[in-house]
Short mmCIF file of C-alpha atoms and ligand atoms in Angstrom, two decimals:
data_model
loop_
_atom_site.label_atom_id
_atom_site.label_comp_id
_atom_site.label_asym_id
_atom_site.label_seq_id
_atom_site.Cartn_x
_atom_site.Cartn_y
_atom_site.Cartn_z
CA MET A 1 15.01 17.26 -1.96
CA PRO A 2 18.06 19.32 -1.72
CA HIS A 3 20.61 17.33 -3.55
CA ARG A 4 23.31 19.92 -3.35
CA ASN A 5 23.76 18.82 0.33
CA GLN A 6 23.89 15.12 -0.56
CA THR A 7 27.25 13.50 -0.58
CA ILE A 8 28.52 9.95 -0.15
CA GLY A 9 30.00 10.94 3.10
CA GLY A 10 26.57 12.14 4.28
CA LEU A 11 24.92 8.85 3.15
CA ILE A 12 27.43 6.83 5.06
CA LYS A 13 26.88 8.84 8.13
CA ILE A 14 23.20 8.09 8.04
CA VAL A 15 23.75 4.40 7.44
CA GLU A 16 26.31 4.32 10.31
CA SER A 17 23.65 5.74 12.63
CA TYR A 18 21.60 2.58 12.41
CA ASP A 19 24.01 -0.10 11.28
CA LYS A 20 27.41 0.28 12.78
CA LYS A 21 28.59 -2.97 11.16
CA ALA A 22 27.73 -2.13 7.71
CA ASP A 23 30.37 -2.63 5.00
CA PHE A 24 31.17 1.00 4.39
CA ASP A 25 33.87 0.24 1.77
CA ILE A 26 31.32 -1.48 -0.43
CA ILE A 27 28.94 1.55 -0.13
CA ARG A 28 31.84 3.89 -1.17
CA LEU A 29 32.99 1.59 -3.87
CA ALA A 30 29.44 1.41 -5.36
CA TYR A 31 29.29 5.28 -5.29
CA ASP A 32 32.71 5.52 -7.09
CA PHE A 33 31.79 2.85 -9.46
CA ALA A 34 28.43 4.56 -10.45
CA ASN A 35 30.00 7.96 -10.39
CA GLU A 36 32.67 6.91 -12.84
CA ALA A 37 30.17 5.05 -15.06
CA HIS A 38 27.74 7.99 -15.29
CA LYS A 39 30.56 10.63 -15.45
CA ASP A 40 29.45 12.07 -18.82
CA GLN A 41 25.81 12.05 -18.10
CA THR A 42 23.62 14.85 -16.66
CA ARG A 43 19.94 14.99 -15.55
CA ARG A 44 17.39 16.99 -17.35
CA SER A 45 17.84 19.45 -14.63
CA GLY A 46 21.49 19.87 -15.61
CA GLU A 47 22.88 18.25 -12.56
CA PRO A 48 25.38 15.42 -12.79
CA TYR A 49 23.64 12.01 -13.12
CA ILE A 50 25.04 10.59 -9.94
CA THR A 51 22.82 13.01 -8.01
CA HIS A 52 19.94 10.68 -8.91
CA PRO A 53 21.08 7.26 -7.59
CA LEU A 54 22.59 9.07 -4.61
CA ALA A 55 19.21 10.83 -3.79
CA ALA A 56 17.34 7.45 -4.17
CA ALA A 57 19.88 5.88 -1.73
CA TYR A 58 19.29 8.78 0.71
CA ILE A 59 15.59 8.05 0.70
CA LEU A 60 16.21 4.44 1.82
CA ALA A 61 18.81 5.44 4.26
CA ASN A 62 16.44 7.76 5.97
CA MET A 63 14.12 4.76 6.37
CA SER A 64 17.04 2.78 7.89
CA ILE A 65 16.94 0.28 5.23
CA ASP A 66 19.44 -2.57 4.93
CA PRO A 67 22.76 -1.35 3.40
CA VAL A 68 22.87 -4.05 0.75
CA ILE A 69 19.69 -2.49 -0.79
CA ILE A 70 21.38 0.94 -0.61
CA VAL A 71 24.43 -0.33 -2.43
CA ALA A 72 22.27 -1.81 -5.12
CA THR A 73 20.30 1.40 -5.37
CA LEU A 74 23.51 3.39 -5.97
CA LEU A 75 24.17 1.10 -8.94
CA HIS A 76 20.66 0.76 -10.23
CA ASP A 77 20.97 2.72 -13.43
CA VAL A 78 24.46 1.66 -14.40
CA PRO A 79 23.81 -1.40 -16.64
CA GLU A 80 20.97 0.31 -18.58
CA ASP A 81 22.52 3.71 -19.02
CA THR A 82 26.28 3.15 -19.24
CA SER A 83 28.79 1.04 -20.91
CA ARG A 84 29.41 -0.93 -17.61
CA THR A 85 27.69 -4.35 -17.59
CA LEU A 86 25.92 -6.42 -15.11
CA GLU A 87 28.71 -8.95 -15.34
CA GLU A 88 31.06 -6.28 -14.09
CA ILE A 89 28.77 -5.56 -11.13
CA LYS A 90 28.81 -9.23 -10.35
CA GLU A 91 32.57 -9.33 -10.43
CA ASN A 92 32.95 -6.25 -8.20
CA PHE A 93 29.99 -6.58 -5.77
CA GLY A 94 29.04 -10.17 -5.58
CA THR A 95 25.91 -12.24 -6.46
CA GLU A 96 23.52 -10.61 -4.07
CA ILE A 97 23.87 -7.11 -5.21
CA TYR A 98 24.15 -8.29 -8.79
CA THR A 99 20.75 -10.04 -8.36
CA LEU A 100 19.09 -6.84 -7.08
CA VAL A 101 20.60 -4.60 -9.80
CA LYS A 102 19.64 -7.20 -12.54
CA GLY A 103 16.07 -7.24 -11.12
CA ILE A 104 15.64 -3.44 -11.35
CA THR A 105 17.30 -3.33 -14.82
CA LYS A 106 14.81 -5.87 -16.09
CA LEU A 107 11.91 -3.59 -14.99
CA GLY A 108 13.55 -1.19 -17.32
CA LYS A 109 12.63 2.32 -17.96
CA LEU A 110 8.87 1.70 -18.04
CA LYS A 111 6.99 4.13 -20.10
CA TYR A 112 3.24 4.62 -19.59
CA ARG A 113 1.31 4.34 -22.82
CA GLY A 114 -2.24 3.21 -22.73
CA VAL A 115 -3.69 -0.04 -21.44
CA GLU A 116 -1.43 -2.38 -23.18
CA ARG A 117 1.72 -0.83 -21.78
CA TYR A 118 0.08 -0.55 -18.42
CA ILE A 119 -0.52 -4.35 -18.39
CA GLU A 120 3.00 -5.04 -19.64
CA ASN A 121 4.44 -2.87 -16.86
CA LEU A 122 2.35 -4.56 -14.27
CA ARG A 123 3.44 -7.94 -15.56
CA LYS A 124 7.11 -7.05 -15.31
CA MET A 125 6.58 -5.65 -11.77
CA PHE A 126 4.86 -8.71 -10.60
CA ILE A 127 7.57 -10.92 -11.84
CA ALA A 128 10.27 -8.69 -10.31
CA MET A 129 8.29 -8.75 -6.98
CA ALA A 130 7.89 -12.52 -7.04
CA GLU A 131 11.66 -12.84 -7.66
CA ASP A 132 12.72 -10.46 -4.99
CA VAL A 133 10.45 -7.90 -3.33
CA ARG A 134 13.51 -5.83 -2.45
CA VAL A 135 13.66 -4.70 -6.08
CA MET A 136 10.37 -2.93 -5.50
CA ILE A 137 11.73 -1.07 -2.53
CA MET A 138 14.56 0.16 -4.75
CA LYS A 139 12.05 1.02 -7.55
CA PHE A 140 9.88 3.03 -5.31
CA ALA A 141 12.85 5.15 -4.05
CA ASP A 142 14.00 5.59 -7.63
CA ARG A 143 10.47 6.67 -8.74
CA ILE A 144 9.94 9.07 -5.64
CA HIS A 145 13.20 10.88 -6.61
CA ASN A 146 12.18 11.13 -10.16
CA LEU A 147 8.79 12.61 -9.09
CA THR A 148 10.50 15.23 -7.17
CA THR A 149 12.46 16.32 -10.16
CA LEU A 150 9.56 16.18 -12.70
CA ASP A 151 9.51 19.94 -13.11
CA ALA A 152 12.49 19.57 -15.45
CA LEU A 153 10.55 17.37 -17.93
CA PRO A 154 8.17 18.43 -20.75
CA PRO A 155 4.45 18.62 -19.56
CA GLN A 156 3.31 15.52 -21.46
CA LYS A 157 6.05 13.28 -20.06
CA ARG A 158 5.46 14.75 -16.69
CA TYR A 159 1.80 13.76 -16.78
CA ARG A 160 2.64 10.18 -17.92
CA ILE A 161 5.09 9.49 -15.20
CA ALA A 162 2.93 10.90 -12.51
CA LEU A 163 -0.16 8.92 -13.75
CA GLU A 164 1.83 5.78 -13.85
CA SER A 165 3.03 6.34 -10.32
CA LEU A 166 -0.53 7.06 -9.09
CA GLU A 167 -2.17 4.05 -10.90
CA ILE A 168 0.55 1.40 -10.72
CA TYR A 169 3.25 2.17 -8.17
CA ALA A 170 1.13 3.65 -5.39
CA PRO A 171 -1.47 0.71 -5.39
CA ILE A 172 1.40 -1.77 -5.23
CA ALA A 173 3.11 0.08 -2.39
CA ASN A 174 -0.17 0.01 -0.66
CA ARG A 175 -0.57 -3.70 -1.15
CA LEU A 176 2.96 -4.19 0.24
CA GLY A 177 1.78 -2.22 3.30
CA MET A 178 4.37 0.54 2.64
CA ASP A 179 2.21 3.44 3.73
CA GLU A 180 5.04 5.98 3.84
CA MET A 181 6.11 5.32 0.28
CA LYS A 182 2.59 5.03 -0.94
CA GLY A 183 1.76 8.31 0.62
CA GLN A 184 4.78 10.05 -1.04
CA LEU A 185 4.06 8.44 -4.48
CA GLU A 186 0.46 9.67 -4.30
CA ASP A 187 1.07 13.22 -3.15
CA LEU A 188 4.02 13.83 -5.44
CA SER A 189 1.93 12.54 -8.46
CA PHE A 190 -1.35 14.11 -7.52
CA LYS A 191 -0.45 17.69 -8.42
CA PHE A 192 0.67 16.67 -11.92
CA VAL A 193 -2.27 14.30 -12.64
CA TYR A 194 -5.17 16.43 -11.16
CA PRO A 195 -3.73 19.92 -10.80
CA LYS A 196 -7.07 21.57 -10.08
CA GLU A 197 -8.20 19.08 -7.56
CA TYR A 198 -4.86 19.18 -5.92
CA GLU A 199 -5.17 22.93 -5.46
CA ARG A 200 -8.74 22.68 -4.27
CA VAL A 201 -8.05 19.90 -1.72
CA LYS A 202 -4.89 21.64 -0.57
CA LYS A 203 -6.84 24.87 0.12
CA MET A 204 -9.62 22.90 1.88
CA ARG A 205 -7.17 21.15 4.16
CA ASP A 206 -5.23 24.32 4.95
CA GLU A 207 -8.40 26.24 5.72
CA LYS A 208 -9.45 23.34 8.06
CA LEU A 209 -6.18 23.26 9.75
CA GLN A 210 -5.72 26.98 10.11
CA GLY A 211 -5.13 28.14 13.63
CA LYS A 212 -5.55 24.57 14.86
CA GLU A 213 -1.98 24.04 16.05
CA LYS A 214 -2.59 25.55 19.44
CA TYR A 215 -5.76 23.47 19.83
CA PHE A 216 -3.94 20.25 19.15
CA LYS A 217 -1.06 21.02 21.33
CA HIS A 218 -3.50 21.59 24.06
CA VAL A 219 -5.29 18.23 23.38
CA ILE A 220 -1.88 16.51 23.36
CA ASP A 221 -0.83 18.19 26.63
CA ILE A 222 -4.02 17.05 28.37
CA THR A 223 -3.37 13.42 26.97
CA LYS A 224 0.11 13.41 28.18
CA LYS A 225 -0.87 14.40 31.61
CA GLU A 226 -3.68 11.82 31.84
CA LEU A 227 -1.41 9.07 30.76
CA ASP A 228 1.31 10.22 33.08
CA ASN A 229 -1.20 10.09 36.00
CA SER A 230 -1.91 6.47 35.10
CA ASN A 231 1.80 5.66 34.87
CA ILE A 232 1.72 4.90 31.08
CA SER A 233 4.94 6.08 29.47
CA ILE A 234 4.66 7.37 26.04
CA ILE A 235 7.23 6.56 23.37
CA SER A 236 5.96 9.30 21.20
CA ILE A 237 2.82 11.31 20.60
CA GLN A 238 2.33 13.72 17.76
CA GLY A 239 -0.30 15.23 15.40
CA ARG A 240 -0.28 13.74 11.86
CA ASN A 241 -1.69 15.62 8.86
CA LYS A 242 -3.75 13.43 6.46
CA LYS A 243 -2.03 13.14 3.15
CA LEU A 244 -3.55 15.26 0.32
CA TYR A 245 -4.43 12.43 -2.15
CA SER A 246 -5.94 10.20 0.52
CA LEU A 247 -8.01 13.21 1.66
CA TYR A 248 -9.09 13.74 -1.97
CA LYS A 249 -10.20 10.12 -2.27
CA LYS A 250 -12.07 10.27 1.05
CA LEU A 251 -13.74 13.50 -0.10
CA LEU A 252 -15.03 11.82 -3.14
CA ASN A 253 -16.73 9.18 -0.95
CA LYS A 254 -18.29 11.84 1.34
CA ASN A 255 -19.91 14.12 -1.22
CA ASN A 256 -17.04 16.62 -0.66
CA GLU A 257 -18.23 17.32 2.86
CA VAL A 258 -15.17 18.17 4.64
CA ALA A 259 -17.06 18.29 7.83
CA ARG A 260 -17.58 14.62 7.74
CA ILE A 261 -13.94 13.85 7.70
CA TYR A 262 -12.52 13.48 11.23
CA ASP A 263 -8.95 12.47 10.54
CA ILE A 264 -7.54 15.52 8.67
CA ILE A 265 -5.36 15.50 11.73
CA ALA A 266 -4.96 12.34 13.85
CA ILE A 267 -2.98 12.14 17.02
CA ARG A 268 -0.83 9.26 17.10
CA ILE A 269 0.27 7.78 20.39
CA ILE A 270 3.12 5.12 20.53
CA VAL A 271 3.40 3.06 23.66
CA ASP A 272 5.42 0.01 24.89
CA ASN A 273 3.08 -2.83 24.52
CA ILE A 274 -0.37 -4.07 23.61
CA ALA A 275 -1.74 -3.91 27.09
CA LYS A 276 -0.78 -0.23 27.31
CA CYS A 277 -2.58 0.44 23.94
CA TYR A 278 -5.84 -0.71 25.37
CA ALA A 279 -5.18 1.04 28.65
CA THR A 280 -4.54 4.30 26.72
CA LEU A 281 -7.85 3.80 24.77
CA GLY A 282 -9.65 3.43 28.13
CA ILE A 283 -8.14 6.60 29.56
CA LEU A 284 -8.92 8.63 26.47
CA HIS A 285 -12.52 7.45 26.73
CA SER A 286 -12.69 8.27 30.37
CA VAL A 287 -11.59 11.86 29.55
CA TRP A 288 -13.57 12.40 26.38
CA LYS A 289 -16.68 10.79 25.12
CA PRO A 290 -16.07 8.53 22.05
CA ILE A 291 -18.13 8.92 18.93
CA LYS A 292 -20.35 5.87 18.33
CA GLY A 293 -19.09 3.62 15.53
CA ARG A 294 -15.64 5.19 15.39
CA ILE A 295 -13.78 2.79 17.67
CA LYS A 296 -11.77 0.42 15.64
CA ASP A 297 -9.70 -2.42 17.04
CA TYR A 298 -7.19 -3.15 14.34
CA ILE A 299 -5.03 -4.90 16.84
CA ALA A 300 -7.29 -7.77 17.50
CA GLN A 301 -8.43 -7.72 13.83
CA PRO A 302 -5.64 -6.39 11.72
CA LYS A 303 -6.27 -5.00 8.20
CA PRO A 304 -5.44 -7.46 5.37
CA ASN A 305 -2.13 -5.74 4.60
CA GLY A 306 -1.03 -6.35 8.22
CA TYR A 307 -1.94 -2.91 9.65
CA GLN A 308 -2.49 -2.85 13.41
CA SER A 309 -3.70 0.10 15.58
CA LEU A 310 -6.43 1.16 17.79
CA HIS A 311 -8.43 4.00 16.32
CA THR A 312 -10.99 6.10 18.16
CA THR A 313 -12.63 9.48 17.47
CA VAL A 314 -13.65 11.38 20.53
CA PHE A 315 -15.36 14.67 21.25
CA ALA A 316 -12.32 16.37 22.71
CA GLU A 317 -11.98 19.91 24.16
CA GLY A 318 -14.92 22.22 23.13
CA GLY A 319 -16.70 19.18 21.67
CA GLU A 320 -14.46 19.02 18.58
CA ALA A 321 -14.04 15.57 16.91
CA VAL A 322 -10.37 14.30 17.16
CA GLU A 323 -9.07 11.03 16.02
CA PHE A 324 -6.46 9.04 17.95
CA GLN A 325 -4.45 6.26 16.62
CA ILE A 326 -2.80 4.04 19.27
CA ARG A 327 -0.13 1.47 18.62
CA THR A 328 3.28 -0.11 19.63
CA LEU A 329 6.55 0.78 18.07
CA GLU A 330 6.50 -2.48 16.18
CA MET A 331 3.13 -1.82 14.75
CA ASP A 332 4.08 1.59 13.79
CA GLU A 333 7.16 0.40 11.89
CA ASP A 334 5.01 -2.18 10.12
CA ALA A 335 2.53 0.43 9.21
CA GLU A 336 5.08 2.90 7.80
CA TYR A 337 7.29 0.33 6.04
CA GLY A 338 5.17 -2.61 5.40
CA ILE A 339 7.14 -5.39 3.82
CA ALA A 340 10.18 -3.24 3.84
CA ALA A 341 10.14 -3.56 7.66
CA HIS A 342 11.93 -6.75 7.17
CA TRP A 343 14.92 -4.82 5.90
CA HIS A 344 14.60 -1.96 8.28
CA TYR A 345 16.77 -1.42 11.33
CA ASP A 346 15.17 -0.55 14.69
CA GLU A 347 16.45 1.97 17.10
CA GLN A 348 18.76 -0.47 18.75
CA GLY A 349 20.25 -1.29 15.35
CA ASN A 350 18.76 -4.68 14.98
CA LYS A 351 17.13 -6.12 11.87
CA ARG A 352 13.65 -7.61 12.44
CA PRO A 353 13.48 -11.37 12.24
CA THR A 354 11.47 -12.39 9.20
CA LYS A 355 7.92 -13.04 10.15
CA GLU A 356 5.38 -14.50 7.91
CA ILE A 357 2.35 -12.33 7.66
CA LYS A 358 -0.83 -13.50 6.09
CA TRP A 359 -0.79 -11.02 3.29
CA VAL A 360 2.72 -11.95 2.31
CA GLN A 361 1.53 -15.51 1.68
CA GLU A 362 -1.43 -14.20 -0.09
CA LEU A 363 0.72 -12.06 -2.34
CA ALA A 364 2.87 -15.12 -3.12
CA LYS A 365 -0.32 -16.83 -4.13
CA ILE A 366 -1.48 -14.13 -6.36
CA GLN A 367 1.96 -13.94 -8.04
CA LYS A 368 1.98 -17.75 -8.64
CA ASP A 369 -1.38 -17.34 -10.34
CA ILE A 370 -0.20 -14.50 -12.50
CA LEU A 371 2.89 -16.23 -13.56
CA ASN A 372 0.97 -19.33 -14.48
CA LYS A 373 -1.70 -17.51 -16.47
CA LEU A 374 -0.56 -14.30 -17.88
CA SER A 375 -3.61 -14.03 -20.16
CA ASP A 376 -5.80 -13.39 -17.10
CA LEU A 377 -3.67 -10.48 -16.04
CA GLU A 378 -6.38 -7.85 -16.69
CA GLU A 379 -8.65 -9.63 -14.38
CA MET A 380 -5.99 -10.12 -11.68
CA LYS A 381 -4.89 -6.53 -11.90
CA ILE A 382 -8.48 -5.52 -11.07
CA ASP A 383 -8.52 -7.86 -8.07
CA PHE A 384 -5.21 -6.91 -6.87
CA LEU A 385 -5.21 -3.16 -7.29
CA GLN A 386 -8.67 -2.35 -6.11
CA THR A 387 -8.97 -0.99 -2.67
CA ARG A 388 -9.50 -3.84 -0.34
CA ILE A 389 -12.20 -4.17 2.27
CA PHE A 390 -12.12 -6.71 5.09
CA VAL A 391 -15.26 -8.48 6.42
CA LEU A 392 -15.75 -11.09 8.98
CA THR A 393 -17.03 -14.60 9.29
CA PRO A 394 -19.40 -15.24 12.02
CA LYS A 395 -16.50 -16.74 13.95
CA GLY A 396 -14.56 -13.61 13.54
CA ASP A 397 -12.04 -14.56 10.87
CA VAL A 398 -11.02 -11.77 8.74
CA ILE A 399 -11.55 -12.13 5.03
CA ASP A 400 -9.84 -9.68 2.55
CA LEU A 401 -11.95 -8.76 -0.57
CA PRO A 402 -11.85 -6.08 -3.20
CA GLU A 403 -14.12 -3.02 -2.73
CA LYS A 404 -17.59 -3.59 -3.62
CA ALA A 405 -17.37 -7.28 -3.36
CA THR A 406 -20.65 -9.12 -2.62
CA PRO A 407 -21.60 -12.12 -0.42
CA VAL A 408 -21.22 -14.37 -3.41
CA ASP A 409 -17.52 -13.24 -3.74
CA PHE A 410 -17.19 -13.88 0.02
CA ALA A 411 -18.73 -17.40 -0.27
CA PHE A 412 -16.36 -18.40 -3.04
CA HIS A 413 -13.49 -17.03 -1.19
CA ILE A 414 -14.22 -19.27 1.76
CA HIS A 415 -14.82 -22.41 -0.28
CA SER A 416 -16.08 -23.29 -3.88
CA ASP A 417 -18.71 -25.53 -2.12
CA ILE A 418 -20.00 -22.64 -0.07
CA GLY A 419 -20.29 -20.56 -3.23
CA ASN A 420 -21.89 -23.25 -5.27
CA LYS A 421 -24.52 -23.92 -2.57
CA CYS A 422 -25.11 -20.49 -1.29
CA THR A 423 -28.84 -19.38 -1.46
CA GLY A 424 -29.00 -16.47 0.88
CA VAL A 425 -27.05 -14.31 3.36
CA ARG A 426 -27.19 -12.46 6.53
CA VAL A 427 -25.01 -9.39 6.88
CA ASN A 428 -24.84 -8.10 10.32
CA GLU A 429 -27.69 -10.39 11.30
CA LYS A 430 -30.02 -9.07 8.68
CA MET A 431 -31.17 -10.88 5.56
CA VAL A 432 -29.99 -9.13 2.39
CA SER A 433 -29.83 -9.96 -1.22
CA LEU A 434 -26.85 -11.68 -2.68
CA ASP A 435 -25.69 -8.71 -4.76
CA THR A 436 -25.35 -6.39 -1.75
CA GLU A 437 -22.03 -4.51 -1.69
CA LEU A 438 -20.11 -5.55 1.31
CA ARG A 439 -18.57 -2.96 3.52
CA ASN A 440 -15.52 -2.87 5.93
CA GLY A 441 -16.27 -4.78 9.16
CA ASP A 442 -19.42 -6.44 8.01
CA ILE A 443 -20.16 -9.82 9.56
CA VAL A 444 -21.19 -12.13 6.73
CA ASP A 445 -23.15 -15.31 7.35
CA ILE A 446 -23.83 -17.30 4.15
CA ILE A 447 -26.86 -19.58 4.11
CA ILE A 448 -26.40 -22.83 2.29
CA ASP A 449 -28.81 -25.10 0.56
CA LYS A 450 -27.39 -28.52 0.47
CA ASN A 451 -29.68 -29.60 -2.43
CA ARG A 452 -28.67 -26.67 -4.55
CA LYS A 453 -27.07 -27.93 -7.89
CA GLY A 454 -24.68 -24.96 -8.40
CA PRO A 455 -24.18 -21.20 -8.88
CA SER A 456 -26.46 -19.03 -10.98
CA ALA A 457 -25.13 -17.41 -14.24
CA ASP A 458 -26.90 -14.20 -13.10
CA TRP A 459 -24.33 -13.79 -10.45
CA LEU A 460 -21.80 -12.96 -12.96
CA LYS A 461 -23.55 -9.62 -13.34
CA PHE A 462 -22.39 -8.55 -9.96
CA VAL A 463 -19.54 -10.59 -8.60
CA LYS A 464 -16.14 -8.68 -8.33
CA THR A 465 -13.53 -11.30 -7.68
CA HIS A 466 -11.64 -13.44 -10.17
CA THR A 467 -12.19 -16.61 -8.16
CA ALA A 468 -15.97 -16.22 -8.14
CA LYS A 469 -16.19 -15.45 -11.82
CA GLU A 470 -14.09 -18.38 -12.62
CA HIS A 471 -16.19 -20.82 -10.68
CA ILE A 472 -19.44 -19.56 -11.91
CA ILE A 473 -18.28 -19.64 -15.55
CA ASN A 474 -16.95 -23.11 -15.19
CA TYR A 475 -20.14 -24.34 -13.61
CA THR A 476 -22.71 -22.65 -15.84
CA ARG A 477 -20.83 -22.97 -19.08
CA PRO A 478 -22.91 -25.23 -21.43
CA LYS A 479 -21.04 -28.55 -21.33
CA SER A 480 -21.38 -29.26 -25.05
CA THR A 481 -23.52 -28.48 -28.12
CA ILE A 482 -25.40 -31.64 -27.25
CA ALA A 483 -26.52 -30.23 -23.93
CA LYS A 484 -27.66 -27.16 -25.89
CA PHE A 485 -29.40 -29.22 -28.36
CA PHE A 486 -31.40 -30.98 -25.77
CA ASN A 487 -32.17 -27.64 -24.30
CA ILE A 488 -30.89 -28.50 -20.96
CA LEU A 489 -31.21 -25.27 -19.04
CA PRO A 490 -30.47 -24.23 -15.56
CA ARG A 491 -33.09 -24.50 -13.01
CA LYS A 492 -36.00 -22.18 -13.05
CA GLY A 493 -35.21 -18.68 -11.90
CA GLU A 494 -31.48 -19.02 -12.55
CA LYS A 495 -31.33 -18.75 -16.29
MN1 LIG B 501 16.86 5.65 -11.82
#
C-alpha cells in the first residue's frame, strides 16, 4: 500500500465518487483532529503515525463504505494512543462516531499470547460485534493495514500478529460473509505464519497459471459471443485467481494434488437478474460439457453465510476443466462485503436497505449465548470458528453445521426431541451409522423411535456441536447419588 500517495484530499475524492452528499467537513475535521493528536508519533517504519489511520480509511473508502465509518476509522487510535479523550471525540463528532471509536478502543491493542489470551480476545470481539458490528469492519481495515507494514516489526511480534489474524480475524470475517477482507487477512498473514508453505503454494499456483492468460481470454471471448447471441448482456466477466491461503487449505484436503483443484482460476460472470443467471448456465452447458457433480446452485440454496451464486465446471476448449461462477450484482456485493454490504454504496450511490439474513439472526443468537455463558466460550469458539458445512433436510431446508458434524448434531440442531429419539439415519437415501461425518450438500433423514427414552452417552464421543453435547450431558448425567446407588443404568447397549 503506497501511503506516500495517500492524502486526506485523495480520501475525500474517493468518498465523493460514491456518496456525493457525505459530510466532507466532518471527514476533514476528523483527519485534522487525529493528525494533531498523533503529531509527535511515528510508526515503526518511521513514517508519521497519521499514515496508519489514513491508510485504514482508504481501505474502507475503496470498498465504498459509509462515510460515518470512515470518520471513526480516522479517529480509531486517538483515545488509546494520545492525550485526547473519548469525551472530546463525543463533543466534536457526536454520539454515533463516539460509540464507534469507543467500541474499537475497548477492543484495545490485542496481543496474541497463548490460549488464554486468545479466548480473552475472542470474548472482547464478540462483545464488540454484538454491540455494533461496524466496529469489526473498522478493526479489519486496521488489521489489514498493520499486516501490510509487518516487515517493520521484530520477527517474533510479526509472527504473533499474523497468527492472530489468521486464527481469529479471518474466521470472523468469514462468518460475517466478508470474503474480500477474509481473503486479504489470510493471504497477508499466510507468508509470516507458514513461510515455507506460502512459497510452495505460490510456486505451485504460478506454475499452474503460467501461460494460461491467453487461454482464459479465449474462453472468455467465446462466452461473451455466445451470451451475446442469446441477448444476455453481461455486467462484467473476468478471471479470478484463487487466493493463496484458500488454495493451501484446499490442497491439504486433496492430498496436495493440484490437478484435482479446478478453481485456481474461475471465470466470474455478473448479469442483471436471477433468470439470466440460469440462462447463462444453460448456454455454457450447451457450449461445453459440464463435469458431473460440479454444478452447484447456491442461488436456490444459499450457503449459511448468505453466499449466492451458480457454480459449474465444464470441459472447455481443448477439454480443460474451467470453473464458472454466475451471479447478479447484488449477490456479488454480498459475497465480497458480507455484512458490510449494509454500509456499502452501490454504483448509483445508494445504500442498501437493511435486510435480515438468516445468518445475521444466527449470529445474534450465538452472541447472546456467549454473553450469557462466558465460561462456555472455549466450546462456542469451536462451534463458531470451525469451517461450516451445510446439509439439507428431506424437504430441502438448509442446515448449517460445523465441519465433521454427524447426524446426531443435525438431529439436535433440528429439535431436542428429534435428537433424543433418533435411532438411525439415511444420508442421501442410504442407511449409515450415527457417527458418520456429514458432507456439504448431504440430504439427511433422521429415523426416530418414539419409544426411545433418550440419547446415548456414547454419542458424546463423536458429536461436534455444543447444542448436542449439552443435551446429551443433561440427559445422561446421573440424576443423583441415589440413582447411582441403585445402579440405575442406561438401557442395554447404550452404557
Ligand atoms: Mn490502528
